[in-house]
Amino acid sequence: MRYLSLSWKILLLMLSMLLLLLIWFTSLSLLHMNDQFNRQQALRKTQGQQYFQLYNRAVDQQLLTWMQSFAELQQITGSEGVTRFAAALPGQMESLQLNFALRHMALFGPAQQMIYQSSPQLPAHSNDIVQHTLQQQSPQAMIRCDEQCYKLLTLPLLNADGEVAVVLMITELTEVLFSLHQTLGTEVALLSYQPGQTITQQFRLLQASDRQLIRQLYQQLPDDIEVASIRSNGIVIALKDMSYYLHLIPLDPDNALSYQLLMVEDVSSAMQDKQRYQRQILLVAAGCFVAVLVLILFITRRISSRILQLAAALPLLAQRRYHEFRHASQLPAGLLQDELSTFSLSVLNLSYELEHLDQRLADNTTALQKIAMFDPLTGLANRNLLQQQLRVALAGLPLHNGYVGLLFLDLDKFKTINNSRSHATGDLLLIETAQRLQSLCGHGEVVCRFGGDEFALVMPHISEPQQAELMAWRVLAVFEQPFLQGQGAVSLSASIGISFTAEPALAEEELIRRADLAMYQAKSNGRNCYYVFNEQMSSDLANRLQLEAELRLAISQQQFSLNLQPKVNLRSGQLAGFEALLRWHHPLRGMVSPDEFISVLEQAQLIVDVGYWVFERCCQLCNELADMGLPQVVIALNLSADQFLQPGLPERFRQLMQQYNVSGQQFELELTESTLVSHVSQTLDIMHQLKALGFSFAIDDFGTGYSSLNYLKRMPVDTIKIDKSFVLGMLDNPSDYQIIVSTIAMVQKLGLQVVAEGVENYQQLQLLQQHHCDLVQGFYFSRPLPQTQLAAFVSQVTQNKWPAQLLR
């Protein structure tokens, strides 16, 4: 790229502006001077026209006055004819020629007959002007030219008989031209004009005060100039170092063969003055230009030298040689401060600031390295340090016979806690988790926060893989105690994946991936447990991801449906309601078991959307059952923990019920024990909101979880559902039988209903009846009914053909 210094840029800019200003000023001055010259010449032309008319009228007046006086002397008005007057005219010709340059004279009678003529041949226009005079009864004048220009002047005379005679006088224009020449000091000429091919062919010189000069001038006229332009504006002709201004004045504009008066004025002195003035203006402009040029050069040179000095010193600043920079960039003090002084001071201050920043950067380097390797919330090592620790441990395997172990754990349902409580509470849980994990670490073992709610524990030197499993048991044990006991206890669990290797060549990323896969296996198998990596997990992960993709497609293509399993009231023997069960009909694999896809829906965070779809479909089924004659049945549906803890759940349910015109009394919401006890305060709040809308609640799979009577007393639960695993074993296993009997008795004392799931034979039904179980459901009465069989089933119910025959 080409270089042009700042001073030259400023110089060129200023000179361009100055040049434009000088051009404008010079042009304006020259235009003003030309305008003055043109006005002066227009004035001279006007004077010429006025003087020509003045002298022309003066000659006419003198001649007419003389002729009238002569006519009075001859007493033409007292005579009966004009013969006497005609006889006296020849004697006056010599005097008239001498005094008035009279060329011809003639006398015409009333009938335009020739009475007297001084020469045998009169101009061609004589009869015309005489006739016009007789008609107008007044003097007439006319200028005509042949070889020379002359004037025809007529005077009407009245005799005693009332007859009018006309005196025709023809005089030359020499006297007029001479007077004009003397008065204006210009050369004058008479020209005849007739359009031709060139400008010189259009004019013929008739009379001139200086014939030779006139010929030379109009021969210098440009061929392309127009006569109209000369008439209106005139023209300057240069001839032998002289300048002449030509004025062209038409004598008779109405005549096709026009006669022109040419005025030639010597303007050599004026043109020389004009040229001298132009030179003076140009010299002044050039002088101003040079003076400003020198001044700008002086100013810009100072600016550029200072800038170059700073530019030469700036590399020292980049090299952090601050003292040398300040010495090299020091500018001499000027008489007056300006922008450069301010800029120099700013650069100086910048050097101090940069020096200070360098010192701070040096002081903070260690801290920054620590931040890059440690988690700011928990103080644990972060992912970067985890990878570094694993690389070191793997590299040291050849020196230590043994294994490198890795525990990868994820907090179960931490996102739900974080959303339902607060992010501040979530941060406190992470900090307490980090403290508990660190308390388990021995020499050389490192706990890391991998990200979010994921943690890792590196065991760099273990002699056998079982040591990693033992550490996993210890980790699970520290989660048995509630967290944040002083701020509202929170139950928390973790899913752990374990990987280990004795191969130094294994990449740390692969070891982490294996532990991550094992952790997902633990989540898929109920959480709060650990799994050790095996190769089958890789294929299981691929299958799970494939299943997740198919589930997303199933939601978009509405492949889900609901089956309804009837509930029977053992006391009345009537249909009490239905439980809505989610079913998935895969287009290729057919019906897919809920045990296979429900957990994937939860892990992929799709369960909430599916749950709202289930409730909306249940609203539609309520209306369909009412149309079939069952308006009072209750539909029970399961709510996942993720959906139940959604803050907007009650409002969303209210909107759907309003849309389909159903009430909350037509629904029973089934919750697991783990959902109820995980977030007690939030659970109670949501349950009371839903209770206000008319919903009833049932605890599903009772007896498999916490089974705390304290929770049952605090929560607005209506129904307890005994898990089918106890019902199926009650005939063969006395423990299962005792659990059912005691549960029924306990729940009924609390004023709640009991529902037994999984009733498959009459013997089970009899035992449940003996112990006063309220409701039952199971294959003994009916398998879950698809929508196609619902109408036939309702028809049996309404005709009292079911379930009386099953109750016997």
Short mmCIF file of C-alpha atoms in Angstrom, two decimals, residues 282-710:
data_model
loop_
_atom_site.label_atom_id
_atom_site.label_comp_id
_atom_site.label_asym_id
_atom_site.label_seq_id
_atom_site.Cartn_x
_atom_site.Cartn_y
_atom_site.Cartn_z
CA LEU A 282 -3.51 36.10 -11.21
CA LEU A 283 -0.31 37.36 -9.61
CA VAL A 284 -2.14 38.21 -6.38
CA ALA A 285 -3.83 34.81 -6.36
CA ALA A 286 -0.53 33.05 -7.01
CA GLY A 287 1.14 35.06 -4.25
CA CYS A 288 -1.59 34.17 -1.77
CA PHE A 289 -1.35 30.55 -2.84
CA VAL A 290 2.41 30.43 -2.27
CA ALA A 291 2.14 32.25 1.08
CA VAL A 292 -0.52 29.87 2.37
CA LEU A 293 1.49 26.93 1.01
CA VAL A 294 4.53 27.98 3.05
CA LEU A 295 2.40 28.52 6.17
CA ILE A 296 0.70 25.10 5.85
CA LEU A 297 4.05 23.42 5.26
CA PHE A 298 5.41 24.98 8.44
CA ILE A 299 2.42 23.88 10.52
CA THR A 300 2.08 20.35 9.10
CA ARG A 301 5.80 19.71 9.33
CA ARG A 302 5.61 20.36 13.06
CA ILE A 303 2.63 18.05 13.40
CA SER A 304 4.16 15.24 11.34
CA SER A 305 7.50 15.43 13.11
CA ARG A 306 5.78 15.05 16.50
CA ILE A 307 3.64 12.16 15.29
CA LEU A 308 6.65 10.40 13.75
CA GLN A 309 8.51 10.80 17.02
CA LEU A 310 5.67 9.11 18.89
CA ALA A 311 5.35 6.42 16.20
CA ALA A 312 9.06 5.61 16.52
CA ALA A 313 8.69 5.25 20.30
CA LEU A 314 5.52 3.09 20.29
CA PRO A 315 7.37 -0.23 19.64
CA LEU A 316 9.08 0.29 22.99
CA LEU A 317 5.64 0.37 24.57
CA ALA A 318 4.72 -2.92 22.88
CA GLN A 319 8.00 -4.40 24.18
CA ARG A 320 7.07 -3.26 27.70
CA ARG A 321 10.13 -1.00 27.88
CA TYR A 322 8.13 1.71 29.57
CA HIS A 323 10.93 3.91 30.91
CA GLU A 324 12.67 4.01 27.52
CA PHE A 325 9.37 4.80 25.84
CA ARG A 326 8.68 7.76 28.11
CA HIS A 327 12.18 9.12 27.48
CA ALA A 328 11.94 8.69 23.69
CA SER A 329 8.42 10.11 23.40
CA GLN A 330 9.06 13.21 25.47
CA LEU A 331 8.09 16.23 23.32
CA PRO A 332 9.62 19.68 23.71
CA ALA A 333 7.40 22.17 25.50
CA GLY A 334 5.72 24.61 23.14
CA LEU A 335 4.67 28.18 23.67
CA LEU A 336 1.01 27.18 23.52
CA GLN A 337 -0.62 23.85 24.32
CA ASP A 338 -2.54 22.11 21.55
CA GLU A 339 -4.10 18.76 20.65
CA LEU A 340 -0.65 17.21 20.15
CA SER A 341 0.28 18.16 23.68
CA THR A 342 -2.93 16.53 24.95
CA PHE A 343 -2.24 13.44 22.83
CA SER A 344 1.33 13.22 24.12
CA LEU A 345 0.09 13.45 27.71
CA SER A 346 -2.52 10.75 27.07
CA VAL A 347 0.13 8.42 25.61
CA LEU A 348 2.33 9.07 28.62
CA ASN A 349 -0.54 8.21 30.98
CA LEU A 350 -1.25 5.14 28.88
CA SER A 351 2.31 3.92 29.44
CA TYR A 352 1.82 4.20 33.23
CA GLU A 353 -1.52 2.38 33.00
CA LEU A 354 -0.07 -0.42 30.88
CA GLU A 355 2.82 -0.80 33.27
CA HIS A 356 0.36 -1.07 36.14
CA LEU A 357 -1.77 -3.60 34.21
CA ASP A 358 1.29 -5.70 33.45
CA GLN A 359 2.08 -5.83 37.12
CA ARG A 360 -1.48 -6.84 37.95
CA LEU A 361 -1.44 -9.49 35.21
CA ALA A 362 1.76 -10.90 36.61
CA ASP A 363 0.24 -10.99 40.10
CA ASN A 364 -2.95 -12.67 38.85
CA THR A 365 -1.37 -15.28 36.57
CA THR A 366 -1.32 -17.89 39.31
CA ALA A 367 -4.90 -17.10 40.27
CA LEU A 368 -6.03 -17.38 36.67
CA GLN A 369 -4.33 -20.73 36.28
CA LYS A 370 -6.15 -21.88 39.40
CA ILE A 371 -9.48 -20.65 38.00
CA ALA A 372 -8.80 -22.58 34.80
CA MET A 373 -8.37 -25.81 36.78
CA PHE A 374 -10.88 -25.45 39.65
CA ASP A 375 -14.63 -25.02 39.91
CA PRO A 376 -15.47 -21.58 41.39
CA LEU A 377 -18.64 -22.77 43.16
CA THR A 378 -17.45 -25.90 44.98
CA GLY A 379 -13.67 -25.40 44.93
CA LEU A 380 -13.26 -28.87 43.40
CA ALA A 381 -11.10 -29.64 40.43
CA ASN A 382 -12.93 -29.00 37.16
CA ARG A 383 -13.07 -30.95 33.92
CA ASN A 384 -9.70 -29.66 32.75
CA LEU A 385 -7.93 -30.82 35.91
CA LEU A 386 -9.84 -34.12 35.78
CA GLN A 387 -8.46 -34.86 32.35
CA GLN A 388 -4.97 -33.84 33.48
CA GLN A 389 -5.16 -36.09 36.57
CA LEU A 390 -6.33 -39.01 34.46
CA ARG A 391 -3.50 -38.49 31.95
CA VAL A 392 -0.95 -38.49 34.78
CA ALA A 393 -2.50 -41.57 36.40
CA LEU A 394 -2.62 -43.50 33.13
CA ALA A 395 0.95 -42.52 32.31
CA GLY A 396 2.05 -43.87 35.72
CA LEU A 397 0.47 -47.31 35.30
CA PRO A 398 3.72 -48.96 34.07
CA LEU A 399 5.37 -47.96 37.36
CA HIS A 400 2.53 -49.25 39.55
CA ASN A 401 0.96 -52.65 39.09
CA GLY A 402 -2.73 -52.06 39.38
CA TYR A 403 -5.60 -50.04 37.94
CA VAL A 404 -6.85 -46.51 37.46
CA GLY A 405 -10.45 -46.24 38.60
CA LEU A 406 -13.06 -43.56 37.86
CA LEU A 407 -16.44 -43.00 39.51
CA PHE A 408 -18.80 -40.79 37.52
CA LEU A 409 -21.93 -39.75 39.40
CA ASP A 410 -24.98 -37.67 38.56
CA LEU A 411 -27.45 -36.32 41.13
CA ASP A 412 -30.89 -37.82 40.62
CA LYS A 413 -33.65 -35.34 39.69
CA PHE A 414 -31.45 -32.41 40.59
CA LYS A 415 -32.97 -30.28 37.81
CA THR A 416 -36.40 -30.72 39.34
CA ILE A 417 -35.11 -29.59 42.72
CA ASN A 418 -33.29 -26.66 41.18
CA ASN A 419 -36.43 -25.49 39.35
CA SER A 420 -38.87 -26.14 42.19
CA ARG A 421 -36.86 -24.67 45.07
CA SER A 422 -34.43 -22.11 43.73
CA HIS A 423 -31.07 -21.93 42.03
CA ALA A 424 -29.55 -20.71 45.28
CA THR A 425 -30.77 -23.90 46.98
CA GLY A 426 -29.34 -25.91 44.11
CA ASP A 427 -25.95 -24.25 44.57
CA LEU A 428 -26.01 -25.10 48.29
CA LEU A 429 -26.79 -28.73 47.45
CA LEU A 430 -23.83 -28.87 45.07
CA ILE A 431 -21.51 -27.37 47.70
CA GLU A 432 -22.66 -29.85 50.37
CA THR A 433 -22.31 -32.73 47.89
CA ALA A 434 -18.74 -31.65 47.15
CA GLN A 435 -17.92 -31.54 50.87
CA ARG A 436 -19.35 -35.03 51.49
CA LEU A 437 -17.44 -36.49 48.55
CA GLN A 438 -14.18 -34.89 49.65
CA SER A 439 -14.61 -36.43 53.06
CA LEU A 440 -14.35 -39.87 51.43
CA CYS A 441 -11.10 -39.24 49.56
CA GLY A 442 -7.84 -40.80 50.64
CA HIS A 443 -4.28 -40.08 49.59
CA GLY A 444 -3.97 -39.31 45.87
CA GLU A 445 -7.72 -39.49 45.20
CA VAL A 446 -9.30 -36.43 43.59
CA VAL A 447 -12.94 -35.30 43.45
CA CYS A 448 -13.91 -33.18 40.43
CA ARG A 449 -17.03 -31.34 39.43
CA PHE A 450 -17.47 -32.38 35.81
CA GLY A 451 -20.25 -29.89 35.12
CA GLY A 452 -23.77 -29.09 36.28
CA ASP A 453 -24.78 -31.81 38.77
CA GLU A 454 -22.15 -34.30 37.57
CA PHE A 455 -19.14 -35.23 39.69
CA ALA A 456 -16.17 -37.55 39.18
CA LEU A 457 -13.82 -39.28 41.62
CA VAL A 458 -10.40 -40.36 40.39
CA MET A 459 -8.72 -43.32 42.09
CA PRO A 460 -5.24 -43.34 40.51
CA HIS A 461 -3.76 -46.38 42.29
CA ILE A 462 -6.05 -49.32 43.12
CA SER A 463 -4.86 -52.90 43.31
CA GLU A 464 -8.19 -54.47 42.28
CA PRO A 465 -11.47 -53.24 40.69
CA GLN A 466 -13.48 -54.12 43.80
CA GLN A 467 -11.96 -51.11 45.52
CA ALA A 468 -13.83 -48.85 43.11
CA GLU A 469 -17.10 -50.63 43.91
CA LEU A 470 -16.41 -50.27 47.61
CA MET A 471 -15.95 -46.53 47.10
CA ALA A 472 -19.28 -46.43 45.21
CA TRP A 473 -21.01 -48.01 48.25
CA ARG A 474 -19.46 -45.37 50.46
CA VAL A 475 -20.64 -42.60 48.11
CA LEU A 476 -24.21 -43.94 48.10
CA ALA A 477 -24.10 -44.07 51.88
CA VAL A 478 -23.32 -40.36 52.25
CA PHE A 479 -26.53 -39.56 50.31
CA GLU A 480 -28.70 -41.43 52.80
CA GLN A 481 -28.71 -38.49 55.17
CA PRO A 482 -30.96 -35.53 54.10
CA PHE A 483 -29.24 -32.40 52.80
CA LEU A 484 -29.66 -28.81 54.04
CA GLN A 485 -31.18 -29.93 57.32
CA GLY A 486 -31.07 -26.43 58.72
CA GLN A 487 -32.85 -24.89 55.72
CA GLY A 488 -35.62 -27.37 54.94
CA ALA A 489 -34.38 -30.92 54.49
CA VAL A 490 -33.96 -32.20 50.94
CA SER A 491 -33.55 -35.89 50.05
CA LEU A 492 -30.97 -36.47 47.36
CA SER A 493 -29.58 -39.55 45.67
CA ALA A 494 -27.00 -40.26 43.01
CA SER A 495 -26.52 -42.63 40.11
CA ILE A 496 -22.92 -43.84 39.77
CA GLY A 497 -21.01 -45.28 36.85
CA ILE A 498 -17.67 -47.03 37.35
CA SER A 499 -14.89 -47.60 34.85
CA PHE A 500 -11.32 -48.82 35.39
CA THR A 501 -8.36 -49.87 33.28
CA ALA A 502 -4.85 -51.26 33.53
CA GLU A 503 -3.91 -50.10 30.02
CA PRO A 504 -1.67 -46.98 29.90
CA ALA A 505 -2.52 -46.40 26.24
CA LEU A 506 -6.22 -45.87 26.96
CA ALA A 507 -7.24 -42.23 26.41
CA GLU A 508 -8.69 -40.36 29.35
CA GLU A 509 -11.71 -39.38 27.24
CA GLU A 510 -12.50 -43.06 26.71
CA LEU A 511 -12.30 -43.78 30.43
CA ILE A 512 -14.71 -40.90 31.10
CA ARG A 513 -17.06 -42.10 28.35
CA ARG A 514 -17.21 -45.58 29.83
CA ALA A 515 -18.01 -44.27 33.29
CA ASP A 516 -20.68 -42.01 31.81
CA LEU A 517 -22.33 -44.97 30.04
CA ALA A 518 -22.34 -46.95 33.26
CA MET A 519 -23.91 -44.00 35.06
CA TYR A 520 -26.74 -43.84 32.51
CA GLN A 521 -27.28 -47.57 33.05
CA ALA A 522 -27.68 -46.88 36.75
CA LYS A 523 -30.23 -44.16 36.02
CA SER A 524 -32.15 -46.48 33.71
CA ASN A 525 -32.34 -49.11 36.43
CA GLY A 526 -34.00 -47.05 39.12
CA ARG A 527 -31.34 -44.56 40.16
CA ASN A 528 -29.59 -44.45 43.57
CA CYS A 529 -27.28 -47.29 42.57
CA TYR A 530 -24.04 -47.95 40.74
CA TYR A 531 -23.07 -49.92 37.65
CA VAL A 532 -19.69 -51.06 36.39
CA PHE A 533 -19.02 -50.50 32.71
CA ASN A 534 -19.21 -53.41 30.29
CA GLU A 535 -19.26 -53.49 26.50
CA GLN A 536 -22.96 -54.23 26.42
CA MET A 537 -23.61 -50.72 27.71
CA SER A 538 -22.36 -49.15 24.48
CA SER A 539 -24.93 -51.04 22.47
CA ASP A 540 -27.58 -50.32 25.14
CA LEU A 541 -26.82 -46.62 24.84
CA ALA A 542 -27.18 -46.76 21.08
CA ASN A 543 -30.50 -48.55 21.50
CA ARG A 544 -31.68 -46.00 24.05
CA LEU A 545 -30.77 -43.11 21.76
CA GLN A 546 -32.59 -44.83 18.91
CA LEU A 547 -35.61 -45.35 21.15
CA GLU A 548 -35.51 -41.69 22.21
CA ALA A 549 -35.53 -40.57 18.56
CA GLU A 550 -38.46 -42.88 17.85
CA LEU A 551 -40.35 -41.50 20.86
CA ARG A 552 -39.93 -37.93 19.61
CA LEU A 553 -41.33 -39.10 16.26
CA ALA A 554 -44.17 -40.89 18.08
CA ILE A 555 -45.15 -37.65 19.83
CA SER A 556 -45.16 -35.66 16.58
CA GLN A 557 -47.11 -38.38 14.71
CA GLN A 558 -49.53 -39.10 17.63
CA GLN A 559 -48.68 -42.81 17.91
CA PHE A 560 -49.68 -42.91 21.61
CA SER A 561 -53.07 -44.04 22.84
CA LEU A 562 -54.81 -44.75 26.16
CA ASN A 563 -56.19 -48.05 27.48
CA LEU A 564 -58.67 -47.99 30.37
CA GLN A 565 -58.55 -50.65 33.13
CA PRO A 566 -61.80 -50.85 35.12
CA LYS A 567 -61.94 -50.47 38.91
CA VAL A 568 -64.64 -52.32 40.91
CA ASN A 569 -66.18 -51.24 44.23
CA LEU A 570 -66.25 -54.42 46.35
CA ARG A 571 -68.94 -53.10 48.65
CA SER A 572 -71.48 -52.10 45.97
CA GLY A 573 -70.32 -54.43 43.25
CA GLN A 574 -70.45 -51.56 40.75
CA LEU A 575 -67.97 -50.05 38.33
CA ALA A 576 -66.11 -47.33 40.27
CA GLY A 577 -63.90 -45.94 37.52
CA PHE A 578 -60.95 -46.56 35.24
CA GLU A 579 -57.20 -46.21 35.37
CA ALA A 580 -55.77 -44.62 32.20
CA LEU A 581 -52.70 -46.50 30.96
CA LEU A 582 -50.39 -45.12 28.26
CA ARG A 583 -49.78 -47.36 25.25
CA TRP A 584 -47.45 -46.96 22.27
CA HIS A 585 -48.14 -48.71 19.00
CA HIS A 586 -44.90 -48.63 17.03
CA PRO A 587 -45.47 -48.71 13.24
CA LEU A 588 -42.86 -51.48 12.84
CA ARG A 589 -42.45 -53.16 16.23
CA GLY A 590 -46.11 -53.13 17.22
CA MET A 591 -47.05 -52.55 20.85
CA VAL A 592 -44.09 -51.46 22.99
CA SER A 593 -44.17 -52.20 26.73
CA PRO A 594 -44.46 -49.14 29.00
CA ASP A 595 -41.59 -50.54 31.11
CA GLU A 596 -39.42 -50.11 28.02
CA PHE A 597 -40.24 -46.53 27.04
CA ILE A 598 -41.51 -44.68 30.17
CA SER A 599 -38.02 -44.36 31.69
CA VAL A 600 -36.67 -43.12 28.35
CA LEU A 601 -39.40 -40.48 28.23
CA GLU A 602 -38.32 -39.30 31.67
CA GLN A 603 -34.60 -39.25 30.85
CA ALA A 604 -35.21 -37.42 27.57
CA GLN A 605 -37.43 -34.89 29.44
CA LEU A 606 -40.39 -35.74 27.20
CA ILE A 607 -42.62 -37.02 29.99
CA VAL A 608 -44.11 -33.60 30.74
CA ASP A 609 -45.48 -33.05 27.23
CA VAL A 610 -46.80 -36.62 27.10
CA GLY A 611 -48.39 -36.17 30.54
CA TYR A 612 -50.36 -33.12 29.39
CA TRP A 613 -51.49 -35.06 26.32
CA VAL A 614 -52.70 -37.91 28.58
CA PHE A 615 -54.75 -35.52 30.73
CA GLU A 616 -56.31 -33.84 27.70
CA ARG A 617 -57.23 -37.27 26.28
CA CYS A 618 -58.78 -38.21 29.65
CA CYS A 619 -60.94 -35.07 29.48
CA GLN A 620 -62.18 -36.20 26.09
CA LEU A 621 -62.87 -39.72 27.43
CA CYS A 622 -64.92 -38.29 30.29
CA ASN A 623 -67.25 -36.68 27.77
CA GLU A 624 -67.39 -39.85 25.68
CA LEU A 625 -68.26 -41.99 28.72
CA ALA A 626 -70.95 -39.51 29.75
CA ASP A 627 -72.47 -39.80 26.27
CA MET A 628 -72.42 -43.61 26.71
CA GLY A 629 -74.35 -43.40 30.02
CA LEU A 630 -71.51 -43.33 32.58
CA PRO A 631 -71.31 -39.70 33.73
CA GLN A 632 -70.11 -40.42 37.30
CA VAL A 633 -67.08 -42.67 36.73
CA VAL A 634 -63.66 -41.43 37.85
CA ILE A 635 -60.58 -41.73 35.63
CA ALA A 636 -57.28 -42.21 37.43
CA LEU A 637 -54.07 -41.18 35.73
CA ASN A 638 -50.44 -41.34 36.78
CA LEU A 639 -48.36 -38.16 37.15
CA SER A 640 -44.58 -38.29 36.93
CA ALA A 641 -42.52 -36.34 39.45
CA ASP A 642 -41.21 -34.01 36.73
CA GLN A 643 -44.72 -33.09 35.63
CA PHE A 644 -46.21 -32.86 39.12
CA LEU A 645 -43.54 -30.36 40.21
CA GLN A 646 -44.18 -28.06 37.26
CA PRO A 647 -45.23 -24.65 38.73
CA GLY A 648 -47.87 -24.16 36.05
CA LEU A 649 -49.52 -27.58 36.39
CA PRO A 650 -52.72 -26.51 38.27
CA GLU A 651 -53.41 -23.63 35.86
CA ARG A 652 -52.82 -25.83 32.82
CA PHE A 653 -55.21 -28.50 34.15
CA ARG A 654 -57.82 -25.82 34.93
CA GLN A 655 -57.63 -24.49 31.35
CA LEU A 656 -58.04 -27.99 29.86
CA MET A 657 -61.03 -28.78 32.10
CA GLN A 658 -62.64 -25.49 31.13
CA GLN A 659 -62.01 -26.25 27.45
CA TYR A 660 -63.74 -29.67 27.63
CA ASN A 661 -66.35 -28.69 30.25
CA VAL A 662 -65.37 -31.32 32.84
CA SER A 663 -64.72 -31.03 36.59
CA GLY A 664 -61.87 -32.12 38.84
CA GLN A 665 -64.19 -34.61 40.68
CA GLN A 666 -64.01 -36.81 37.58
CA PHE A 667 -60.25 -37.42 38.00
CA GLU A 668 -57.91 -39.10 40.47
CA LEU A 669 -54.22 -38.24 40.28
CA GLU A 670 -51.86 -41.10 41.18
CA LEU A 671 -48.46 -40.19 42.66
CA THR A 672 -45.60 -42.42 43.81
CA GLU A 673 -44.34 -42.28 47.36
CA SER A 674 -40.93 -41.02 46.21
CA THR A 675 -42.58 -38.01 44.54
CA LEU A 676 -44.46 -37.11 47.72
CA VAL A 677 -41.54 -37.27 50.12
CA SER A 678 -38.79 -35.75 47.92
CA HIS A 679 -40.08 -32.17 48.03
CA VAL A 680 -42.59 -32.01 50.82
CA SER A 681 -43.28 -28.28 50.98
CA GLN A 682 -43.67 -27.86 47.25
CA THR A 683 -45.68 -31.07 46.98
CA LEU A 684 -48.13 -29.90 49.63
CA ASP A 685 -48.58 -26.54 47.92
CA ILE A 686 -49.36 -28.09 44.52
CA MET A 687 -51.64 -30.73 46.04
CA HIS A 688 -53.73 -28.09 47.80
CA GLN A 689 -54.05 -26.10 44.57
CA LEU A 690 -55.26 -29.19 42.73
CA LYS A 691 -57.57 -30.12 45.62
CA ALA A 692 -59.20 -26.72 45.24
CA LEU A 693 -60.00 -27.69 41.63
CA GLY A 694 -61.73 -30.90 42.79
CA PHE A 695 -59.03 -33.51 42.13
CA SER A 696 -58.52 -36.47 44.44
CA PHE A 697 -55.14 -38.12 45.10
CA ALA A 698 -53.95 -41.71 45.30
CA ILE A 699 -50.55 -43.06 46.41
CA ASP A 700 -49.45 -45.60 43.82
CA ASP A 701 -47.34 -48.69 44.62
CA PHE A 702 -47.82 -48.22 48.36
CA GLY A 703 -45.46 -50.34 50.43
CA THR A 704 -42.55 -50.30 47.98
CA GLY A 705 -41.14 -46.96 49.09
CA TYR A 706 -40.98 -44.94 52.29
CA SER A 707 -44.47 -45.83 53.68
CA SER A 708 -44.24 -43.13 56.33
CA LEU A 709 -47.47 -42.53 58.25
CA ASN A 710 -46.22 -39.04 59.06
#
